[in-house]
Short mmCIF file of C-alpha atoms in Angstrom, two decimals:
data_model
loop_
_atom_site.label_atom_id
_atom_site.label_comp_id
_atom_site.label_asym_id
_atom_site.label_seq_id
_atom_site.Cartn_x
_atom_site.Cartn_y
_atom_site.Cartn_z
CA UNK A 1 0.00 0.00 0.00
CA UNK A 2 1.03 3.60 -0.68
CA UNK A 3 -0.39 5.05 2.09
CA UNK A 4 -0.78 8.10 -0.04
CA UNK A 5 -1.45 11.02 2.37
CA UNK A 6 -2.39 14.98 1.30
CA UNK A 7 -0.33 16.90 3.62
CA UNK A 8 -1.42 20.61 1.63
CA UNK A 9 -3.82 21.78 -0.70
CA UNK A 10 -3.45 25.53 -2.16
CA UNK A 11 -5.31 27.02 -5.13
CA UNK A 12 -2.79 28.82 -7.17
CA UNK A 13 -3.79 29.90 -11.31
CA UNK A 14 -6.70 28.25 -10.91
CA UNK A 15 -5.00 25.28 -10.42
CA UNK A 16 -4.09 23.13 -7.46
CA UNK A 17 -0.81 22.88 -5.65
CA UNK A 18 -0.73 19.95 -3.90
CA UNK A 19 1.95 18.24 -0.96
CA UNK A 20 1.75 14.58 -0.25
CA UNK A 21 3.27 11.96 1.36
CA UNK A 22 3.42 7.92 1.24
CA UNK A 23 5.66 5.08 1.97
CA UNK A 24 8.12 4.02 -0.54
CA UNK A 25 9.38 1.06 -0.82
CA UNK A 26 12.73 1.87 -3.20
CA UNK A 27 13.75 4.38 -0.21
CA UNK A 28 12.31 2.41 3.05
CA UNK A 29 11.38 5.15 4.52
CA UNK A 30 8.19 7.77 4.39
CA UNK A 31 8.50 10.44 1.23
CA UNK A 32 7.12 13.88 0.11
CA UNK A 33 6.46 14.90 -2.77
CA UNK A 34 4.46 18.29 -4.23
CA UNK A 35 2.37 18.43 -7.31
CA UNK A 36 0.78 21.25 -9.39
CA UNK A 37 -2.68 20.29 -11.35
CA UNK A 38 -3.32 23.12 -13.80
CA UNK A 39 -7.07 23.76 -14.07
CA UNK A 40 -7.56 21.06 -17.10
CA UNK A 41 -7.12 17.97 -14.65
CA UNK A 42 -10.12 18.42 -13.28
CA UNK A 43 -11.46 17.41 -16.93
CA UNK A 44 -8.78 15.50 -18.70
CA UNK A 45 -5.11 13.41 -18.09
CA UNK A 46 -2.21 16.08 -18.56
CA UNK A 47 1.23 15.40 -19.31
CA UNK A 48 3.51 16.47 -16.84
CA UNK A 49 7.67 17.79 -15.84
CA UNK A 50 9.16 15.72 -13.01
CA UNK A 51 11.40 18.16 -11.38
CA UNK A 52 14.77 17.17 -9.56
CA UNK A 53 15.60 19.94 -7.20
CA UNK A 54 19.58 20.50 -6.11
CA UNK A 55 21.62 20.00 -2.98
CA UNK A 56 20.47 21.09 0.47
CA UNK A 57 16.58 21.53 -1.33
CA UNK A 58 13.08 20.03 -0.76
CA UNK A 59 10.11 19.25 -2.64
CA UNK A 60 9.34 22.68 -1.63
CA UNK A 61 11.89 25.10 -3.06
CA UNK A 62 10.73 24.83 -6.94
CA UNK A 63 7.03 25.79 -6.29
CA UNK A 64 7.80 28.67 -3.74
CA UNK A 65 10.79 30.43 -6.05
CA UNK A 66 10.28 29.26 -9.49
CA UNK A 67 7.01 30.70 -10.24
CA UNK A 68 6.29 27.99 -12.79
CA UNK A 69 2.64 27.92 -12.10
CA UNK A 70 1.09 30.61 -13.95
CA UNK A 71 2.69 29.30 -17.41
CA UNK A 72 1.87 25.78 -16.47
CA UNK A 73 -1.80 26.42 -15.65
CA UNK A 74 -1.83 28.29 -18.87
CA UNK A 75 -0.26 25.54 -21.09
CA UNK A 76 -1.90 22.52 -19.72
CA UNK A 77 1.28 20.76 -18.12
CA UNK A 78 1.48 19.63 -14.92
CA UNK A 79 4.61 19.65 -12.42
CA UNK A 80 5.91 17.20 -10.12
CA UNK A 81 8.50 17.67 -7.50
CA UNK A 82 9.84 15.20 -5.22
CA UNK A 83 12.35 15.70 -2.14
CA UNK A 84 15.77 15.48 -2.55
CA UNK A 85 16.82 12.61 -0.66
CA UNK A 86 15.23 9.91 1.94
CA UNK A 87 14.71 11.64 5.45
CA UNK A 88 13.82 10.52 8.81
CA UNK A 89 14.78 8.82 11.75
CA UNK A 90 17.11 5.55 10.96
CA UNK A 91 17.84 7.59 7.61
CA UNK A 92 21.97 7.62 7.58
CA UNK A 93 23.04 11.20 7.26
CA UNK A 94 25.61 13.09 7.36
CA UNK A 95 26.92 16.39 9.02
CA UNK A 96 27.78 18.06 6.02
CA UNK A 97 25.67 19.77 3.80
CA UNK A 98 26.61 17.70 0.66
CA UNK A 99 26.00 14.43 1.69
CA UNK A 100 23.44 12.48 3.34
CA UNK A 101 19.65 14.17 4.13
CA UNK A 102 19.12 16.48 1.19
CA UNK A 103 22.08 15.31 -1.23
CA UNK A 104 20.77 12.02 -2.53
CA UNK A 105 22.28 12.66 -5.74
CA UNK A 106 19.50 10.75 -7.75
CA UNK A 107 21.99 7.34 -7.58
CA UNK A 108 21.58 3.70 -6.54
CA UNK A 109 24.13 3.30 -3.76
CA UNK A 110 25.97 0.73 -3.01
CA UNK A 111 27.65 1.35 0.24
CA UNK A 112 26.55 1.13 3.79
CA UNK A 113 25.13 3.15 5.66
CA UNK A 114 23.24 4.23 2.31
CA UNK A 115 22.24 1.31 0.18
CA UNK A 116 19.45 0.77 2.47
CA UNK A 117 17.68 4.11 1.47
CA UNK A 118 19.46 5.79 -0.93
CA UNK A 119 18.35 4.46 -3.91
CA UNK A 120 17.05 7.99 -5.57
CA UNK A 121 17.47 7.27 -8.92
CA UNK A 122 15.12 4.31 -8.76
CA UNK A 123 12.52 5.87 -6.83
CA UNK A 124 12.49 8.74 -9.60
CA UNK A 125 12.46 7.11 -12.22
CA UNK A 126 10.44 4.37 -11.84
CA UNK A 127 8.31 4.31 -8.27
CA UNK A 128 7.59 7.86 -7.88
CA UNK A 129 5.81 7.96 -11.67
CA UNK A 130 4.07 4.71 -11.47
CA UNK A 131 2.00 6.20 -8.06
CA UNK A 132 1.66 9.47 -10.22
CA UNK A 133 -0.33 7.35 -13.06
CA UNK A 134 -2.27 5.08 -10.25
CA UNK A 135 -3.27 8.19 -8.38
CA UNK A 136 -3.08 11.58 -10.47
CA UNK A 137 -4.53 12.47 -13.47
CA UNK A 138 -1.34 12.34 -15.34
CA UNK A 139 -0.82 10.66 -18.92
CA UNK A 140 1.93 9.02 -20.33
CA UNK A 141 3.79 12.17 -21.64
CA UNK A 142 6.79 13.20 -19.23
CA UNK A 143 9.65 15.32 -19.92
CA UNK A 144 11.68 16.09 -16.93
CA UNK A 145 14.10 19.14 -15.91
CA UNK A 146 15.96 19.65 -12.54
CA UNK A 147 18.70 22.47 -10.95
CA UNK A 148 22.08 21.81 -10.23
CA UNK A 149 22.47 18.18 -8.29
CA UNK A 150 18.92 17.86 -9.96
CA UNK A 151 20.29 19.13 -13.15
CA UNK A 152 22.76 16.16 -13.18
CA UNK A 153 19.64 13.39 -12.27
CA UNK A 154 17.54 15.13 -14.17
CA UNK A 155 20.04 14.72 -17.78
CA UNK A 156 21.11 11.04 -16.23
CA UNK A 157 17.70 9.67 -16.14
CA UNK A 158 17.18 10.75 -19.58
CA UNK A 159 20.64 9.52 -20.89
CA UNK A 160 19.89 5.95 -19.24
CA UNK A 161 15.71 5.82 -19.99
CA UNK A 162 15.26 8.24 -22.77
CA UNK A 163 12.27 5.83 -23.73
CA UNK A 164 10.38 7.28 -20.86
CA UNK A 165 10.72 10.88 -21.61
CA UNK A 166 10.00 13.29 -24.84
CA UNK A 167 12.59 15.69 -23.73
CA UNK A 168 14.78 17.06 -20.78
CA UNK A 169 16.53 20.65 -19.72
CA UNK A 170 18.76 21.38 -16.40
CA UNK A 171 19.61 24.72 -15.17
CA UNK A 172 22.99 24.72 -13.84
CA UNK A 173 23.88 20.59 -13.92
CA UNK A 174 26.82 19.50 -12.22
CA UNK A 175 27.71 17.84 -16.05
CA UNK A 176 30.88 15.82 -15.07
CA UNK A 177 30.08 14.49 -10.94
CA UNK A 178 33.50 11.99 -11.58
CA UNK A 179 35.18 15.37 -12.04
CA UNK A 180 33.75 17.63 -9.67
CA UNK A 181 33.91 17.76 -6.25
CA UNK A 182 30.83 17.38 -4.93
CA UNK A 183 30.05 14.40 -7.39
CA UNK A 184 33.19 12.68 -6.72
CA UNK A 185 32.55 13.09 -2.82
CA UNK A 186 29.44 11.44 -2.95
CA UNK A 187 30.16 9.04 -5.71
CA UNK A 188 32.94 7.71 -3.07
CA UNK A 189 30.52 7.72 -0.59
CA UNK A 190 27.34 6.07 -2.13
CA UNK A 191 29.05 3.96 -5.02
CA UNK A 192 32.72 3.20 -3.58
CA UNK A 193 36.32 3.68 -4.31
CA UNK A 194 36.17 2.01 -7.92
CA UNK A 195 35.97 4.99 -10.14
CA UNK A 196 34.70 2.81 -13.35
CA UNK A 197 31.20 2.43 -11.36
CA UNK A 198 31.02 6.20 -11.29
CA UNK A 199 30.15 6.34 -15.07
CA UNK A 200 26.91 5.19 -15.04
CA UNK A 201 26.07 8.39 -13.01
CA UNK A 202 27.48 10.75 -15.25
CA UNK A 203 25.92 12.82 -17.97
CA UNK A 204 29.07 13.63 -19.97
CA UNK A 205 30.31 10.06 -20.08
CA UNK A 206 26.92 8.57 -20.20
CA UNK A 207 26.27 10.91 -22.83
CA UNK A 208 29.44 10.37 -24.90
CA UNK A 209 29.10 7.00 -24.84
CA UNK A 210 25.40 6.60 -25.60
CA UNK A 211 24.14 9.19 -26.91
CA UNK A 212 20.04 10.16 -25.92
CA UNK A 213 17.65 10.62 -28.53
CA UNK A 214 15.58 13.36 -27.34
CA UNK A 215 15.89 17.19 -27.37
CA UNK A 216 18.30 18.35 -24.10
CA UNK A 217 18.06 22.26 -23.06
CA UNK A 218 20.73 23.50 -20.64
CA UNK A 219 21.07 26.87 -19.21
CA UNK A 220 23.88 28.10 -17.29
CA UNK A 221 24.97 31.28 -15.41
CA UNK A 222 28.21 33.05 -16.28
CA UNK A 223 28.43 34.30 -13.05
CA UNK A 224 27.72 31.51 -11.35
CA UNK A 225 30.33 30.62 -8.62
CA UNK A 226 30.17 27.08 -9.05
CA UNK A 227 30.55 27.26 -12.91
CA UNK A 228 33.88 26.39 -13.51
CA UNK A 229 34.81 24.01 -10.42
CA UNK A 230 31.66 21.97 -10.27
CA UNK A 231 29.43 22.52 -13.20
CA UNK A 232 31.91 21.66 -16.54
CA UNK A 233 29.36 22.24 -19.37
CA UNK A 234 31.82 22.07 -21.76
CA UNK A 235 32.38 18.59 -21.21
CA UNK A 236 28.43 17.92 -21.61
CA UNK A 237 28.79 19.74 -24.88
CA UNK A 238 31.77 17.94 -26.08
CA UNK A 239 29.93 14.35 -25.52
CA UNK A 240 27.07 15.55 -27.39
CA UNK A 241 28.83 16.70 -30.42
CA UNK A 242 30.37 13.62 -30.39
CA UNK A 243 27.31 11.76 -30.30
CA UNK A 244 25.30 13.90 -32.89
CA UNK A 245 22.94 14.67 -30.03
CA UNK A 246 20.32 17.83 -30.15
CA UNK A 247 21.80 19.97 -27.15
CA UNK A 248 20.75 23.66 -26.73
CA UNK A 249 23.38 25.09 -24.30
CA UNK A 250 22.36 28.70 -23.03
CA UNK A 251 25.03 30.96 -21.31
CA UNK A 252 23.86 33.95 -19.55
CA UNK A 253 25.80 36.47 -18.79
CA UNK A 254 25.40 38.27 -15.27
CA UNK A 255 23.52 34.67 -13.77
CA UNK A 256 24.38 33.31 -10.75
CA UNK A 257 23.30 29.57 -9.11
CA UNK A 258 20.40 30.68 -7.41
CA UNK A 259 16.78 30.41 -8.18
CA UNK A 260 16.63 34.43 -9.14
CA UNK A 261 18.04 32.30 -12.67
CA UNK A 262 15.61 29.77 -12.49
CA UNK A 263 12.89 31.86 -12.49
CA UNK A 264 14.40 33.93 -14.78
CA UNK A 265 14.10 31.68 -17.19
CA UNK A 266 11.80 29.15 -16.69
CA UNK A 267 8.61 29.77 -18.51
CA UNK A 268 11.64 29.40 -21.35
CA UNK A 269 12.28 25.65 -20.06
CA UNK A 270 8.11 25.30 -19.98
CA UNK A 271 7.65 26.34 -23.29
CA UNK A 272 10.68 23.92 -24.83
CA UNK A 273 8.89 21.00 -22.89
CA UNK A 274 5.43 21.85 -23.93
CA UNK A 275 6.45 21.71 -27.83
CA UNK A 276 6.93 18.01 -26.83
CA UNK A 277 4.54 17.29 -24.38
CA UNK A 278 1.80 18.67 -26.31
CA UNK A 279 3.01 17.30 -29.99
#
């Protein structure tokens, strides 16, 4: 059983935005997740954006600071946002903010503490939309977008199960985790010490070696702090020109990490997902 509890209902564009939680069974543990229905679900199925939020995040942050609602309820589109990570007690965390409650990374571990619950990338791609279609009044049309960490889950998930998406977009994606800090710190900590394992979790080498059929949008900040260190787009863009895949890579002068640039440009994002949602 689910045990599918709403936790918050709010009218917002004539719309409803929704928090829930239920027990899932990839994570062991009790998860939350929010949902906006744009006014056309109370008539028809909609297709919908699963959005992967970034470190230290919640289901929450998206629908408070993106302001993705208005342009949603006005395209027909729903959005989905889980958490981040597993949470609560018997959850193995960590002290810092990059690890543990809030960083799952959208991965499979393999390493205690974490196998037992950190097993985002499953529960996101496959457990978390398979309540959405029991329970919601969602169709089979997903595309799915994320920020930062969630950038990097968001483009992974697509790389690995393009099949289940029509397209996918990240704003800010930590591209190349095996070559980044905060990727490799986690990859050590959820996957192990064998750096070959780490490839299946990363875009640029996933994406190199695979390719992905479907239309990727990525947007990054020239100001952002993180940009050169962390994020590596240039390595995302070098896989896909080697793999003759349809990348749209947007710098932006003056941008920073935050979600000032998200919102800045989502109802961009929006509109690049509905030409495929709604096709």
């Amino acid at each position: 059983m689910s045990g599918l509890e709403k936790i918050a209902d709010n009218l917002a564009f004539g719309g409803r935005q929704q928090q829930w939680l239920h027990n899932s069974e990839a994570l062991s543990c009790r998860m939350r997740f929010s949902v906006y229905l744009p006014p056309a679900a109370e008539h028809s199925k909609l297709p919908w954006l699963l959005w992967l939020s970034g470190l230290t995040c919640t289901d929450e942050n998206f629908s408070h600071k993106a302001g993705a609602q208005r342009l949603a309820a006005e395209l027909g589109v729903a959005l989905v946002m889980p958490d981040t990570s597993p949470r609560g007690e018997g959850v193995a965390d960590d002290s810092a903010y990059d690890l543990g409650q809030g960083a799952g990374f959208y991965v499979n571990a393999e390493r205690e503490p974490w196998r037992g619950h950190y097993r985002m990338y499953d529960y996101v791609s496959q457990e978390l939309p398979a309540l959405l279609r029991r329970h919601f009044p969602l169709n089979g049309r997903c595309a799915i977008a994320g920020h930062s960490m969630g950038g990097h889950g968001a483009l992974v998930c697509a790389i690995r199960r393009p099949q289940d998406y029509v397209s996918a977009s990240a704003f800010s994606p930590i591209c190349q985790p095996t070559q980044a800090p905060w990727g490799r710190k986690a990859f050590a900590a959820y996957l192990g010490n064998d750096e070959t394992a780490w490839a299946e979790w990363d875009a640029s080498l996933l994406l190199a070696e695979r390719g992905c059929p479907l239309p990727l949008r990525v947007d990054i900040g020239l100001a952002d702090a993180f940009l050169a260190e962390q994020l590596r787009p240039d390595a995302l863009q070098q896989a896909a020109r080697r793999g003759d895949t349809r990348l749209e890579l947007h710098r932006h002068a003056g941008y920073d990490h935050s979600y000032y640039f998200v919102a800045s440009f989502i109802d961009q994002h929006l509109r690049f997902h509905a030409r495929h949602l709604l096709a």
